[in-house]
């Protein structure tokens, strides 16, 4: 069994934005259910002892927590490389300075669209784009490396060239262009978000050209969408292989979307150690390695490359978390994806939120 | 030239796996032995010549030989973004 390399700490589900593709579960945890500062500090120490080298401080919006500085400091003291994944709308100069003092290593800032009007509509928050631009400035002025993260879909892909310009203009060293992954809120809003094949091909060409044009200034990571693919992505580098997530309420997860799979009982850091969760829990062992795989994965020579694809996607589309990911053309259910693309025509979506 | 780690890059001892890793934004790499010898001397104070002296003494090797290796290694580490000159 490998030791995990990275911890995703979902500090809260609260967020001033309301993105319709949010990767948080449809059933959000309220503030009263969140882990305390001390509980997070213990999680960080246990994660480091288990072998994690970095922590992604995420959410929701991690800076809505009033103890975000103490939490960052605890992660740093545990010896973890600390990455803050933020929408940036709550950052100001004072907070930035305190986070830097606490040992923050890197900031990843989300952008909903390069066009401000589009960004306000998709993020569901007036004034967010201007605040994000200020946040980018605060990060670079503090001397921290900045990554922009843009989730792309049918309603913002036309602005991809502008997005790349924005990343250069704001002084980001990295840009993540990530196509939406469809589970939870995104699955609910799939008809409004799925890109067309033409859009995808154009996006891939734009990214390739930009990578070459800006290679010494901007690193572009490109996450391709599954719905036009013939083979699935290697989800999380394998279930229970490298990655560990802890939800706001303390549930230990093999993938940030794993709670969308019903029937798996996730261990909680309030009752168990992180090591016991990683090594001994049924939830982690269920899809670890390759022994659980059905055909066609079982006899496939790619099974240790892509690990049969995404369990959450398999569950969302087929109702069986142990099925081959339908993103694979060898899956008997591969046709579901083309059918979904064909039916995705309406632009209307539902914002994420506490109901 | 005084090599240093840029902000957001750290040389980190990975205790669980008993190795050293260079941690950078959204990526990490495991330096080979020669790179590690150089990186462990990068402290933002020593300049390149000091590093060469230290390694020549440590390995009891002719300075010119060490100097060639270290310069090539530093160029490589700069190109990979692990250090800035
Ligand atoms: S995806 Fe949008 S709504 Fe969800 S946490 Fe990020 S910024 Fe907030
Ligand atoms: S059959 Fe399974 S292992 Fe083979 S490529 Fe498809 S998903 Fe991957």
XYZ file of N, CA and C in Angstrom, chain B residues 1 3-5 11 22 29-42 48 51-52 55 59 64-85:
141
model
N 27.244 34.921 -8.440
C 25.863 34.436 -8.464
C 25.526 33.691 -7.171
N 22.783 31.379 -5.778
C 21.539 30.646 -6.066
C 20.621 30.653 -4.846
N 19.337 30.774 -5.100
C 18.370 30.695 -3.996
C 17.091 30.023 -4.477
N 16.296 29.583 -3.510
C 15.002 29.005 -3.865
C 14.021 30.139 -4.109
N 13.060 22.748 -0.442
C 13.657 21.423 -0.350
C 13.138 20.819 0.949
N 11.934 18.242 -3.871
C 11.768 19.670 -4.113
C 10.276 19.905 -4.316
N 9.572 17.212 -7.343
C 10.426 16.226 -7.966
C 11.489 15.761 -6.996
N 11.998 14.574 -7.262
C 13.003 13.975 -6.405
C 14.362 14.213 -7.055
N 15.209 15.045 -6.441
C 16.508 15.342 -7.049
C 17.438 14.126 -6.969
N 18.297 13.957 -7.979
C 19.279 12.863 -7.883
C 20.374 13.281 -6.896
N 21.310 12.365 -6.647
C 22.292 12.604 -5.581
C 23.117 13.876 -5.783
N 23.562 14.091 -7.021
C 24.377 15.280 -7.293
C 23.564 16.549 -7.073
N 22.347 16.543 -7.611
C 21.491 17.725 -7.440
C 21.257 17.999 -5.962
N 21.042 16.935 -5.209
C 20.768 17.098 -3.779
C 21.971 17.710 -3.059
N 23.182 17.265 -3.408
C 24.384 17.844 -2.794
C 24.410 19.358 -3.011
N 24.059 19.778 -4.220
C 24.049 21.215 -4.515
C 22.910 21.904 -3.751
N 21.723 21.327 -3.844
C 20.543 21.979 -3.243
C 20.698 22.157 -1.733
N 21.359 21.199 -1.094
C 21.488 21.308 0.361
C 22.408 22.444 0.773
N 23.170 22.956 -0.186
C 24.054 24.086 0.128
C 23.440 25.431 -0.280
N 22.277 25.363 -0.915
C 21.616 26.612 -1.324
C 20.938 27.224 -0.107
N 27.931 30.751 -5.829
C 28.249 29.538 -6.574
C 29.671 29.057 -6.276
N 29.888 27.227 -3.049
C 29.293 25.895 -3.157
C 30.293 24.939 -3.804
N 30.969 25.407 -4.834
C 31.977 24.577 -5.508
C 33.114 24.232 -4.529
N 31.950 21.583 -2.020
C 31.803 20.234 -2.571
C 33.160 19.640 -2.961
N 34.234 16.092 -1.312
C 34.517 14.884 -2.095
C 35.998 14.725 -2.401
N 38.413 21.946 -10.514
C 37.905 22.164 -11.884
C 36.849 21.128 -12.253
N 37.084 19.896 -11.816
C 36.137 18.817 -12.144
C 34.790 19.105 -11.479
N 34.864 19.404 -10.187
C 33.649 19.717 -9.432
C 32.952 20.942 -10.029
N 33.748 21.946 -10.378
C 33.165 23.191 -10.890
C 32.351 22.931 -12.150
N 32.864 22.115 -13.051
C 32.142 21.815 -14.289
C 30.806 21.141 -13.975
N 30.869 20.143 -13.107
C 29.645 19.415 -12.756
C 28.621 20.329 -12.085
N 29.096 21.119 -11.142
C 28.170 21.957 -10.374
C 27.535 23.019 -11.269
N 28.330 23.617 -12.155
C 27.760 24.647 -13.045
C 26.669 24.045 -13.925
N 26.944 22.849 -14.465
C 25.941 22.194 -15.323
C 24.686 21.888 -14.505
N 24.906 21.419 -13.283
C 23.769 21.065 -12.425
C 22.939 22.300 -12.077
N 23.618 23.393 -11.766
C 22.903 24.621 -11.420
C 22.088 25.125 -12.614
N 22.666 25.063 -13.814
C 21.924 25.475 -15.013
C 20.654 24.646 -15.158
N 20.820 23.352 -14.923
C 19.683 22.447 -15.054
C 18.598 22.771 -14.010
N 19.037 23.021 -12.784
C 18.072 23.312 -11.712
C 17.364 24.646 -11.948
N 18.096 25.597 -12.531
C 17.479 26.887 -12.860
C 16.436 26.670 -13.950
N 16.794 25.859 -14.964
C 15.856 25.611 -16.060
C 14.592 24.915 -15.551
N 14.729 24.106 -14.509
C 13.567 23.400 -13.968
C 12.799 24.242 -12.955
N 13.277 25.434 -12.690
C 12.560 26.323 -11.775
C 12.802 26.029 -10.307
N 13.761 25.128 -10.008
C 14.004 24.785 -8.611
C 14.759 25.886 -7.879
N 15.654 26.560 -8.595
C 16.377 27.689 -7.980
C 16.445 28.850 -8.962
N 16.689 30.032 -8.428
C 16.936 31.182 -9.300
C 18.363 31.659 -9.084
N 19.012 32.128 -10.149
C 20.404 32.551 -10.018
C 20.517 33.872 -9.287
